[in-house]
Coordinates of C-alpha atoms in Angstrom, one line a residue:
X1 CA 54.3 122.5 190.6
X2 CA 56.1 119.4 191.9
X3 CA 55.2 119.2 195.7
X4 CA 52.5 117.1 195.5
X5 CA 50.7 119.3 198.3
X6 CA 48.1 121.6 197.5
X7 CA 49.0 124.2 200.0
X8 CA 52.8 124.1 198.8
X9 CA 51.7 124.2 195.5
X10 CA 49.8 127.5 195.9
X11 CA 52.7 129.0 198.1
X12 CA 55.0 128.1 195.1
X13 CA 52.3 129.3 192.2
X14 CA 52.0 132.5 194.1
X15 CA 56.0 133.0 194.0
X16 CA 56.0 132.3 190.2
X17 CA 52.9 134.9 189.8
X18 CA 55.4 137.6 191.5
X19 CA 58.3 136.9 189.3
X20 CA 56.5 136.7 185.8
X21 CA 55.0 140.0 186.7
X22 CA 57.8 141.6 187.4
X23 CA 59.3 140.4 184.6
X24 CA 56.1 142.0 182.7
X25 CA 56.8 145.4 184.4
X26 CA 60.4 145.4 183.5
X27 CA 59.1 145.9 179.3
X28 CA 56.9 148.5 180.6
X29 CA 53.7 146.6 181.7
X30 CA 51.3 147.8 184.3
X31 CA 50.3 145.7 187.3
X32 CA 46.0 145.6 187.1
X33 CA 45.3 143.0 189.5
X34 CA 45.4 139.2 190.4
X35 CA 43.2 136.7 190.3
X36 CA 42.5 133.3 192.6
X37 CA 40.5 131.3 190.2
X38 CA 40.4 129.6 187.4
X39 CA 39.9 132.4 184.6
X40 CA 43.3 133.5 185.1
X41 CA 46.0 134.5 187.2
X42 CA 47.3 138.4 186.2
X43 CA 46.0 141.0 184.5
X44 CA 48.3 143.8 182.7
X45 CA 48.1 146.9 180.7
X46 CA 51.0 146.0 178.5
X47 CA 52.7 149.3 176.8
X48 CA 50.5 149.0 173.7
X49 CA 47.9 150.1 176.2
X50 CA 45.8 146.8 176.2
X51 CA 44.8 145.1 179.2
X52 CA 45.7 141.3 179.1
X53 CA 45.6 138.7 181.3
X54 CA 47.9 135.7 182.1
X55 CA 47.7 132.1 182.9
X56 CA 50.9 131.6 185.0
X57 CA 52.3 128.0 185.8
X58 CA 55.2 127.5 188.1
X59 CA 57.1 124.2 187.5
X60 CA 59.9 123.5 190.7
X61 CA 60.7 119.8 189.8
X62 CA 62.2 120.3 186.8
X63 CA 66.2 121.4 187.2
X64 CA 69.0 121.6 184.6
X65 CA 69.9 117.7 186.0
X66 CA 66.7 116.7 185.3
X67 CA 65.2 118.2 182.5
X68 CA 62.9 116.1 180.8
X69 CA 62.3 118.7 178.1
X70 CA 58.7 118.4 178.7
X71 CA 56.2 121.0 179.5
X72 CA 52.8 119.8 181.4
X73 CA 49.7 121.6 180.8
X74 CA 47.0 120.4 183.0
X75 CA 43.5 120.3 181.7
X76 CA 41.7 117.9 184.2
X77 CA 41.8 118.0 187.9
X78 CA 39.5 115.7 190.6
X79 CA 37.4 115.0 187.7
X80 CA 36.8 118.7 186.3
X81 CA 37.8 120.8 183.4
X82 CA 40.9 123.1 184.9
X83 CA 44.0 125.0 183.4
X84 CA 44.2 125.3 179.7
X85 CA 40.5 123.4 179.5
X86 CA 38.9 126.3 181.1
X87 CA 41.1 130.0 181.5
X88 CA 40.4 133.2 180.0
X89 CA 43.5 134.0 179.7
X90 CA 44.9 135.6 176.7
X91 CA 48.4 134.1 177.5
X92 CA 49.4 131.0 178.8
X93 CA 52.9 131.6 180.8
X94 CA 55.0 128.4 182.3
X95 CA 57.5 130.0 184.8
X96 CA 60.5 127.4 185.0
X97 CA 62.3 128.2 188.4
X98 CA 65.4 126.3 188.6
X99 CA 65.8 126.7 184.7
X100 CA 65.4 130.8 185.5
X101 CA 63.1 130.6 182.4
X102 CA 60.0 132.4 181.3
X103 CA 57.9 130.8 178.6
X104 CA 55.4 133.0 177.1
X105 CA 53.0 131.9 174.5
X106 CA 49.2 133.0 173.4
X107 CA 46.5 130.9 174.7
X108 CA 45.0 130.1 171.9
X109 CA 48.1 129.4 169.8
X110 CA 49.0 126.5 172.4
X111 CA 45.2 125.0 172.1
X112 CA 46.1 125.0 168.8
X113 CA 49.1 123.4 168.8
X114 CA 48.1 120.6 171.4
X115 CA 45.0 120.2 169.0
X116 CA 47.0 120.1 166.0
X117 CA 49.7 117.8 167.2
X118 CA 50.2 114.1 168.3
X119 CA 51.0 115.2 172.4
X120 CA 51.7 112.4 174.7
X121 CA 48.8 113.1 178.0
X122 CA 49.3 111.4 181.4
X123 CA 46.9 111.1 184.0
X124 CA 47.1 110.7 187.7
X125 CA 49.6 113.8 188.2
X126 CA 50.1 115.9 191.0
X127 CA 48.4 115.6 194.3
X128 CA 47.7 111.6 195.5
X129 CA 44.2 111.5 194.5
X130 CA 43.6 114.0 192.4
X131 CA 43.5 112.0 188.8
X132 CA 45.3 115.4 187.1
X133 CA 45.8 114.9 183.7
X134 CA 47.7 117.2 180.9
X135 CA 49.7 117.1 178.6
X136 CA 53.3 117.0 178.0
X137 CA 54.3 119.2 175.5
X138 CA 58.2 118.7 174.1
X139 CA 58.7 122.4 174.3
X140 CA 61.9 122.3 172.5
X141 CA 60.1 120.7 169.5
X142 CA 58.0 124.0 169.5
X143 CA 60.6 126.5 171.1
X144 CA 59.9 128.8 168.2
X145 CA 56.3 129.3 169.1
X146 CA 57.2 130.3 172.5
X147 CA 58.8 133.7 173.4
X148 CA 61.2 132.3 176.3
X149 CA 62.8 134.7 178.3
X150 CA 65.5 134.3 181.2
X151 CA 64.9 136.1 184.4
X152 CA 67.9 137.0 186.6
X153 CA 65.9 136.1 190.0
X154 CA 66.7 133.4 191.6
X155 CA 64.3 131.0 193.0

């Protein structure tokens, strides 16, 4: 996100959401249901027949102009665990609009690889007040890790 306003924020998270499932349906996945808290934000029957859920992150700020390469992935918000400290998602999913990008990774291979790795963190992100920290992943530097798709819907 990059309004700096909750409400916007959702508006534009919920837009994302649509688009990465749609995305999703056009390999053959199956819509289950949506979420609105923190375990995760879709759940699919992908063609294999497995339900799976989705951590979806929409990122508006970042444009082909200025692209800092980085990907953040909040785990600390008003003082509490949040994002990729506490989902239950299977996959972690960054939605980059203005890039028409879809990056795709498994949850548990990105905890690894913010474990496993020297990642830069910042703190006192997004909304005034609300001390959000993450990380900033170079995604380029781990591209290959990612499945990255591009979506023909415009934002």
């Amino acid at each position: 996100m990059a309004n700096y306003s909750f409400n916007e924020d959702i508006t534009d998270g919920e837009r994302g959401e649509s688009i990465v499932r749609r995305d999703l349906e056009s390999r053959g996945a199956i819509f289950i249901s949506d979420n609105k808290d923190f375990r995760y934000d879709l759940s699919m029957i992908l063609p294999n027949k497995k339900e799976v859920k989705f951590e979806i992150k929409t990122d508006v700020f970042i444009t082909p102009e200025k692209d800092t390469r980085n990907m953040f992935i909040e785990y600390e918000c008003r003082g509490k665990a949040s994002g990729i400290a506490v989902t239950k998602a299977e996959f972690f999913v960054t939605y980059f609009a203005n890039l028409n990008e879809i990056w795709y990774i498994s949850t548990n291979k990105l905890i690894n690889i913010l474990k496993n790795n020297d990642i830069r963190t910042t703190k006192f992100s997004g909304d005034a007040g609300s001390n959000t920290k993450g990380y900033l992943l170079p995604r380029y530097k781990f591209k290959d890790c990612f499945k990255v798709r591009i979506t023909k819907e415009k934002w």
